[in-house]
PDB file of C-alpha atoms in Angstrom:
ATOM      1  CA  CYS A 184       0.000   0.000   0.000  1.00  0.00           C
ATOM      2  CA  ASP A 185       1.115   3.528  -0.762  1.00  0.00           C
ATOM      3  CA  PHE A 186      -1.048   5.529   1.612  1.00  0.00           C
ATOM      4  CA  LEU A 187      -2.367   4.830   5.107  1.00  0.00           C
ATOM      5  CA  VAL A 188      -5.202   6.746   6.750  1.00  0.00           C
ATOM      6  CA  HIS A 189      -5.559   6.851  10.574  1.00  0.00           C
ATOM      7  CA  ASN A 190      -2.682   6.368  12.958  1.00  0.00           C
ATOM      8  CA  ILE A 191      -2.131   3.218  14.995  1.00  0.00           C
ATOM      9  CA  GLU A 192      -3.781   3.674  18.393  1.00  0.00           C
ATOM     10  CA  ASP A 193      -3.657   0.303  20.165  1.00  0.00           C
ATOM     11  CA  GLU A 194       0.114   0.103  20.695  1.00  0.00           C
ATOM     12  CA  VAL A 195       3.303   2.062  20.143  1.00  0.00           C
ATOM     13  CA  VAL A 196       4.684   1.140  16.736  1.00  0.00           C
ATOM     14  CA  SER A 197       7.916  -0.837  16.499  1.00  0.00           C
ATOM     15  CA  ASP A 198      11.122   0.405  14.913  1.00  0.00           C
ATOM     16  CA  SER A 199      10.747  -2.252  12.230  1.00  0.00           C
ATOM     17  CA  PHE A 200       7.292  -0.915  11.335  1.00  0.00           C
ATOM     18  CA  VAL A 201       8.693   2.601  10.995  1.00  0.00           C
ATOM     19  CA  GLN A 202      11.434   1.323   8.703  1.00  0.00           C
ATOM     20  CA  LEU A 203       8.927  -0.695   6.675  1.00  0.00           C
ATOM     21  CA  LEU A 204       6.862   2.413   5.941  1.00  0.00           C
ATOM     22  CA  LYS A 205       9.928   4.526   5.233  1.00  0.00           C
ATOM     23  CA  SER A 206      11.498   1.986   2.877  1.00  0.00           C
ATOM     24  CA  GLY A 207       8.212   1.562   1.030  1.00  0.00           C
ATOM     25  CA  LYS A 208       7.749   5.366   0.790  1.00  0.00           C
ATOM     26  CA  VAL A 209       4.350   4.958   2.406  1.00  0.00           C
ATOM     27  CA  ILE A 210       2.595   8.209   3.348  1.00  0.00           C
ATOM     28  CA  LEU A 211       0.519   8.312   6.537  1.00  0.00           C
ATOM     29  CA  SER A 212      -2.411  10.593   7.371  1.00  0.00           C
ATOM     30  CA  PRO A 213      -2.794  10.383  11.168  1.00  0.00           C
ATOM     31  CA  THR A 214      -6.284  11.981  11.626  1.00  0.00           C
ATOM     32  CA  LEU A 215      -5.570  12.751  15.269  1.00  0.00           C
ATOM     33  CA  THR A 216      -8.725  14.648  16.158  1.00  0.00           C
ATOM     34  CA  VAL A 217     -11.601  12.794  14.476  1.00  0.00           C
ATOM     35  CA  MET A 218     -12.319  10.264  17.231  1.00  0.00           C
ATOM     36  CA  ASP A 219     -12.162  12.856  20.007  1.00  0.00           C
ATOM     37  CA  ASN A 220     -14.832  14.816  18.156  1.00  0.00           C
ATOM     38  CA  TYR A 221     -17.163  11.802  18.372  1.00  0.00           C
ATOM     39  CA  TYR A 222     -16.619  11.577  22.116  1.00  0.00           C
ATOM     40  CA  ASN A 223     -16.976  15.317  22.717  1.00  0.00           C
ATOM     41  CA  THR A 224     -20.132  15.507  20.618  1.00  0.00           C
ATOM     42  CA  PHE A 225     -21.960  12.715  22.414  1.00  0.00           C
ATOM     43  CA  ARG A 226     -20.765  13.946  25.801  1.00  0.00           C
ATOM     44  CA  GLN A 227     -22.180  17.343  24.792  1.00  0.00           C
ATOM     45  CA  ASN A 228     -18.763  18.791  25.449  1.00  0.00           C
ATOM     46  CA  ILE A 229     -18.068  20.299  22.047  1.00  0.00           C
ATOM     47  CA  ASN A 230     -17.807  24.074  21.718  1.00  0.00           C
ATOM     48  CA  TYR A 231     -16.883  25.714  18.438  1.00  0.00           C
ATOM     49  CA  ASN A 232     -14.786  28.874  18.521  1.00  0.00           C
ATOM     50  CA  THR A 233     -15.172  31.957  16.325  1.00  0.00           C
ATOM     51  CA  TYR A 234     -12.948  30.535  13.596  1.00  0.00           C
ATOM     52  CA  ASN A 235     -15.018  27.335  13.466  1.00  0.00           C
ATOM     53  CA  LEU A 236     -18.262  29.287  13.239  1.00  0.00           C
ATOM     54  CA  LYS A 237     -16.964  31.563  10.467  1.00  0.00           C
ATOM     55  CA  SER A 238     -15.250  28.864   8.385  1.00  0.00           C
ATOM     56  CA  SER A 239     -17.569  25.858   8.478  1.00  0.00           C
ATOM     57  CA  ASP A 240     -21.059  25.052   7.241  1.00  0.00           C
ATOM     58  CA  PRO A 241     -23.497  26.603   9.732  1.00  0.00           C
ATOM     59  CA  GLU A 242     -26.070  23.874   9.089  1.00  0.00           C
ATOM     60  CA  ALA A 243     -23.544  21.164   9.940  1.00  0.00           C
ATOM     61  CA  ILE A 244     -22.514  22.977  13.116  1.00  0.00           C
ATOM     62  CA  GLY A 245     -26.160  23.507  14.013  1.00  0.00           C
ATOM     63  CA  SER A 246     -26.808  19.781  13.725  1.00  0.00           C
ATOM     64  CA  ILE A 247     -24.167  19.126  16.388  1.00  0.00           C
ATOM     65  CA  TYR A 248     -25.761  21.564  18.803  1.00  0.00           C
ATOM     66  CA  ASP A 249     -29.157  20.000  18.043  1.00  0.00           C
ATOM     67  CA  ILE A 250     -28.110  16.972  20.108  1.00  0.00           C
ATOM     68  CA  LYS A 251     -28.639  19.040  23.253  1.00  0.00           C
ATOM     69  CA  HIS A 252     -32.293  19.419  22.274  1.00  0.00           C
ATOM     70  CA  LEU A 253     -33.127  15.809  21.425  1.00  0.00           C
ATOM     71  CA  SER A 254     -35.759  13.994  23.427  1.00  0.00           C
ATOM     72  CA  ASN A 255     -34.870  12.909  26.942  1.00  0.00           C
ATOM     73  CA  ALA A 256     -35.103   9.300  25.774  1.00  0.00           C
ATOM     74  CA  VAL A 257     -32.066   9.764  23.524  1.00  0.00           C
ATOM     75  CA  THR A 258     -29.693  12.389  24.908  1.00  0.00           C
ATOM     76  CA  PRO A 259     -28.988  10.940  28.383  1.00  0.00           C
ATOM     77  CA  VAL A 260     -28.284   7.503  26.919  1.00  0.00           C
ATOM     78  CA  LEU A 261     -25.605   8.895  24.613  1.00  0.00           C
ATOM     79  CA  LYS A 262     -24.069  11.081  27.282  1.00  0.00           C
ATOM     80  CA  GLN A 263     -24.075   8.304  29.865  1.00  0.00           C
ATOM     81  CA  ARG A 264     -22.358   5.886  27.509  1.00  0.00           C
ATOM     82  CA  PHE A 265     -19.550   8.310  26.668  1.00  0.00           C
ATOM     83  CA  ASP A 266     -19.175   9.535  30.256  1.00  0.00           C
ATOM     84  CA  GLN A 267     -18.399   6.075  31.612  1.00  0.00           C
ATOM     85  CA  PRO A 268     -14.969   5.832  33.337  1.00  0.00           C
ATOM     86  CA  GLN A 269     -13.791   3.035  31.049  1.00  0.00           C
ATOM     87  CA  MET A 270     -14.678   5.131  28.018  1.00  0.00           C
ATOM     88  CA  LYS A 271     -12.743   8.107  29.383  1.00  0.00           C
ATOM     89  CA  THR A 272      -9.752   5.855  30.065  1.00  0.00           C
ATOM     90  CA  ARG A 273      -9.889   4.454  26.540  1.00  0.00           C
ATOM     91  CA  ILE A 274     -10.105   7.940  25.036  1.00  0.00           C
ATOM     92  CA  SER A 275      -7.089   9.149  26.990  1.00  0.00           C
ATOM     93  CA  ARG A 276      -5.023   6.049  26.206  1.00  0.00           C
ATOM     94  CA  THR A 277      -5.705   5.920  22.461  1.00  0.00           C
ATOM     95  CA  ASP A 278      -5.204   9.680  22.087  1.00  0.00           C
ATOM     96  CA  SER A 279      -1.820   9.426  23.806  1.00  0.00           C
ATOM     97  CA  ILE A 280      -0.722   6.445  21.681  1.00  0.00           C
ATOM     98  CA  ARG A 281      -1.728   8.183  18.429  1.00  0.00           C
ATOM     99  CA  ARG A 282       0.400  11.199  19.313  1.00  0.00           C
ATOM    100  CA  VAL A 283       3.410   9.157  20.408  1.00  0.00           C
ATOM    101  CA  ASN A 284       3.241   7.159  17.182  1.00  0.00           C
ATOM    102  CA  LEU A 285       2.999  10.280  15.034  1.00  0.00           C
ATOM    103  CA  LYS A 286       6.159  11.712  16.569  1.00  0.00           C
ATOM    104  CA  LYS A 287       7.994   8.398  16.223  1.00  0.00           C
ATOM    105  CA  LEU A 288       6.960   7.922  12.589  1.00  0.00           C
ATOM    106  CA  ALA A 289       7.819  11.489  11.598  1.00  0.00           C
ATOM    107  CA  ASP A 290      11.198  11.359  13.348  1.00  0.00           C
ATOM    108  CA  GLY A 291      11.826   8.019  11.637  1.00  0.00           C
ATOM    109  CA  GLY A 292      11.510   9.607   8.196  1.00  0.00           C
ATOM    110  CA  VAL A 293       7.945   8.561   7.309  1.00  0.00           C
ATOM    111  CA  ALA A 294       6.125  11.186   5.219  1.00  0.00           C
ATOM    112  CA  ILE A 295       3.078  12.561   7.031  1.00  0.00           C
ATOM    113  CA  ALA A 296       0.072  14.108   5.257  1.00  0.00           C
ATOM    114  CA  ALA A 297      -2.409  16.153   7.270  1.00  0.00           C
ATOM    115  CA  GLY A 298      -6.051  15.120   7.056  1.00  0.00           C
ATOM    116  CA  THR A 299      -9.094  15.298   9.291  1.00  0.00           C
ATOM    117  CA  ASP A 300     -11.637  12.761   7.966  1.00  0.00           C
ATOM    118  CA  ALA A 301     -14.099  15.675   7.970  1.00  0.00           C
ATOM    119  CA  GLY A 302     -17.732  14.737   7.656  1.00  0.00           C
ATOM    120  CA  ASN A 303     -17.557  12.417  10.633  1.00  0.00           C
ATOM    121  CA  ILE A 304     -19.634  13.487  13.624  1.00  0.00           C
ATOM    122  CA  GLY A 305     -18.229  16.677  15.131  1.00  0.00           C
ATOM    123  CA  THR A 306     -15.419  17.063  12.562  1.00  0.00           C
ATOM    124  CA  GLN A 307     -16.322  20.021  10.401  1.00  0.00           C
ATOM    125  CA  HIS A 308     -15.135  20.589   6.867  1.00  0.00           C
ATOM    126  CA  ALA A 309     -12.684  23.504   6.512  1.00  0.00           C
ATOM    127  CA  SER A 310     -12.157  24.563  10.131  1.00  0.00           C
ATOM    128  CA  SER A 311     -11.148  21.114  11.413  1.00  0.00           C
ATOM    129  CA  PHE A 312      -7.961  21.275   9.344  1.00  0.00           C
ATOM    130  CA  GLN A 313      -6.528  24.014  11.571  1.00  0.00           C
ATOM    131  CA  ASN A 314      -7.349  21.978  14.673  1.00  0.00           C
ATOM    132  CA  GLU A 315      -5.609  18.941  13.184  1.00  0.00           C
ATOM    133  CA  LEU A 316      -2.444  20.907  12.430  1.00  0.00           C
ATOM    134  CA  LYS A 317      -2.333  22.188  15.998  1.00  0.00           C
ATOM    135  CA  ALA A 318      -2.743  18.649  17.341  1.00  0.00           C
ATOM    136  CA  MET A 319       0.170  17.528  15.185  1.00  0.00           C
ATOM    137  CA  GLN A 320       2.349  20.276  16.617  1.00  0.00           C
ATOM    138  CA  GLU A 321       1.257  19.346  20.143  1.00  0.00           C
ATOM    139  CA  SER A 322       2.401  15.793  19.369  1.00  0.00           C
ATOM    140  CA  GLY A 323       5.947  17.100  18.986  1.00  0.00           C
ATOM    141  CA  LEU A 324       6.231  17.849  15.270  1.00  0.00           C
ATOM    142  CA  SER A 325       8.027  21.049  14.332  1.00  0.00           C
ATOM    143  CA  ILE A 326       6.097  23.754  12.516  1.00  0.00           C
ATOM    144  CA  TRP A 327       8.088  22.945   9.354  1.00  0.00           C
ATOM    145  CA  GLN A 328       7.035  19.304   9.584  1.00  0.00           C
ATOM    146  CA  VAL A 329       3.416  20.370  10.034  1.00  0.00           C
ATOM    147  CA  LEU A 330       3.547  22.743   7.067  1.00  0.00           C
ATOM    148  CA  GLN A 331       5.096  20.040   4.880  1.00  0.00           C
ATOM    149  CA  SER A 332       2.276  17.701   5.921  1.00  0.00           C
ATOM    150  CA  ALA A 333      -0.211  20.219   4.522  1.00  0.00           C
ATOM    151  CA  THR A 334       1.609  21.082   1.276  1.00  0.00           C
ATOM    152  CA  ILE A 335       4.265  18.968  -0.432  1.00  0.00           C
ATOM    153  CA  ASN A 336       3.486  15.631   1.245  1.00  0.00           C
ATOM    154  CA  PRO A 337      -0.166  15.470   0.115  1.00  0.00           C
ATOM    155  CA  ALA A 338       1.000  16.179  -3.444  1.00  0.00           C
ATOM    156  CA  LYS A 339       3.157  13.063  -3.229  1.00  0.00           C
ATOM    157  CA  ILE A 340       0.076  10.914  -2.568  1.00  0.00           C
ATOM    158  CA  LEU A 341      -1.125  11.582  -6.111  1.00  0.00           C
ATOM    159  CA  ASN A 342       2.360  11.722  -7.630  1.00  0.00           C
ATOM    160  CA  LYS A 343       1.838  15.446  -8.235  1.00  0.00           C
ATOM    161  CA  GLU A 344       4.877  16.758  -6.317  1.00  0.00           C
ATOM    162  CA  MET A 345       6.496  17.913  -9.564  1.00  0.00           C
ATOM    163  CA  MET A 346       3.408  20.018 -10.344  1.00  0.00           C
ATOM    164  CA  SER A 347       2.173  21.201  -6.961  1.00  0.00           C
ATOM    165  CA  GLY A 348       2.870  21.287  -3.231  1.00  0.00           C
ATOM    166  CA  SER A 349       5.635  23.901  -3.143  1.00  0.00           C
ATOM    167  CA  ILE A 350       6.480  27.256  -4.702  1.00  0.00           C
ATOM    168  CA  ILE A 351       8.922  26.605  -7.540  1.00  0.00           C
ATOM    169  CA  LYS A 352       9.065  28.041 -11.037  1.00  0.00           C
ATOM    170  CA  GLY A 353       7.064  25.855 -13.401  1.00  0.00           C
ATOM    171  CA  LYS A 354       4.623  24.491 -10.834  1.00  0.00           C
ATOM    172  CA  ILE A 355       0.903  25.256 -10.791  1.00  0.00           C
ATOM    173  CA  ALA A 356       0.395  28.577  -9.000  1.00  0.00           C
ATOM    174  CA  ASP A 357      -2.199  27.434  -6.454  1.00  0.00           C
ATOM    175  CA  MET A 358      -1.211  29.069  -3.167  1.00  0.00           C
ATOM    176  CA  ILE A 359      -2.113  31.567  -0.480  1.00  0.00           C
ATOM    177  CA  LEU A 360      -0.393  34.793   0.575  1.00  0.00           C
ATOM    178  CA  LEU A 361      -0.477  35.365   4.324  1.00  0.00           C
ATOM    179  CA  ASN A 362      -0.209  38.535   6.367  1.00  0.00           C
ATOM    180  CA  GLU A 363       1.915  36.790   8.980  1.00  0.00           C
ATOM    181  CA  ASP A 364       4.728  34.211   8.971  1.00  0.00           C
ATOM    182  CA  PRO A 365       3.304  30.668   9.452  1.00  0.00           C
ATOM    183  CA  THR A 366       6.704  29.371  10.594  1.00  0.00           C
ATOM    184  CA  LYS A 367       6.311  31.516  13.707  1.00  0.00           C
ATOM    185  CA  SER A 368       2.813  30.274  14.576  1.00  0.00           C
ATOM    186  CA  LEU A 369       0.230  28.027  12.938  1.00  0.00           C
ATOM    187  CA  GLU A 370      -2.386  30.610  13.913  1.00  0.00           C
ATOM    188  CA  ASN A 371      -0.976  32.756  11.098  1.00  0.00           C
ATOM    189  CA  LEU A 372      -2.326  30.310   8.512  1.00  0.00           C
ATOM    190  CA  THR A 373      -5.731  31.917   8.924  1.00  0.00           C
ATOM    191  CA  ALA A 374      -4.410  35.446   8.248  1.00  0.00           C
ATOM    192  CA  ILE A 375      -4.993  35.156   4.485  1.00  0.00           C
ATOM    193  CA  ASN A 376      -4.268  38.191   2.327  1.00  0.00           C
ATOM    194  CA  LYS A 377      -4.709  36.723  -1.154  1.00  0.00           C
ATOM    195  CA  ILE A 378      -5.603  33.395  -2.718  1.00  0.00           C
ATOM    196  CA  PHE A 379      -3.977  32.362  -5.993  1.00  0.00           C
ATOM    197  CA  LYS A 380      -5.693  29.864  -8.286  1.00  0.00           C
ATOM    198  CA  ASN A 381      -3.788  28.970 -11.462  1.00  0.00           C
ATOM    199  CA  GLY A 382      -1.820  32.176 -11.006  1.00  0.00           C
ATOM    200  CA  ASN A 383      -4.891  34.400 -10.681  1.00  0.00           C
ATOM    201  CA  ALA A 384      -5.016  36.519  -7.528  1.00  0.00           C
ATOM    202  CA  LEU A 385      -8.340  36.420  -5.666  1.00  0.00           C
ATOM    203  CA  ASP A 386      -9.512  38.508  -2.728  1.00  0.00           C
ATOM    204  CA  PRO A 387     -10.788  36.127  -0.016  1.00  0.00           C
ATOM    205  CA  GLY A 388     -13.655  38.504   0.656  1.00  0.00           C
ATOM    206  CA  SER A 389     -14.894  38.132  -2.913  1.00  0.00           C
ATOM    207  CA  LEU A 390     -15.281  34.354  -2.709  1.00  0.00           C
ATOM    208  CA  ILE A 391     -18.683  32.773  -2.266  1.00  0.00           C
ATOM    209  CA  PRO A 392     -19.155  31.798   1.394  1.00  0.00           C
ATOM    210  CA  ILE A 393     -20.067  28.266   2.432  1.00  0.00           C
TER     211      ILE A 393
END
C-alpha cells in the first residue's frame, strides 16, 4: 500500500514498522482529532470557537448543537455511555498512543500528510484542518514538519509533487499569501491576504461563502 489513513492507536509502533513504511515510501495521514470529536459531541462537550463558526457550514454545526435538544429518551443515553470511566480511560489512552506514534513515525523519516476525515460526527469541513495541524504540533512535530504535511506531502500521494505542493518556477500557481509568517505560529495560517488559483489573484472577501 502507498497511503495509510488513521494512525495506529492500540500500541506504540515498532522500529521495524517505521522502517517498513519509510522503505516503502508509504505516506501516513494520522487523523488525530476525528475520534475525540465523536466523544466530545456525544458527551455534549463540544464548543466551536469563532474561527469554526466563520469557516464551516453553519447547518452542519447547528446539527451538532441539536443533540442538546433531542428527546430525553435519547440524549442521556448517549451522554451516559460516553461519560463512563472506562470510556474516558480508553479515550485518553488511544489519544496518547496516536500522538506518540505520530512523533515516532515522523522522526523516523515517514512522510506525514495532514487530514481530518471531515464529515464524521463533530469534525467540520474547513475549520477542522486548523485543529488537526495544531494537534500535530502538540504531538511534537516542528512547525516545518506540520507545514510540509499540509503542502508537499499530500502532493506526493497523487504523484503530483512535480506540479504542486511547493512554490517553484514551473509548478501550478495554487497558493495563499499570508499577512503573517506561518513558521512563527500556525495561527498565522488563517491570516490570508490573497488566494492564488492557477496564477490568478483572488480577494478572499470576494469568494462565495459556504
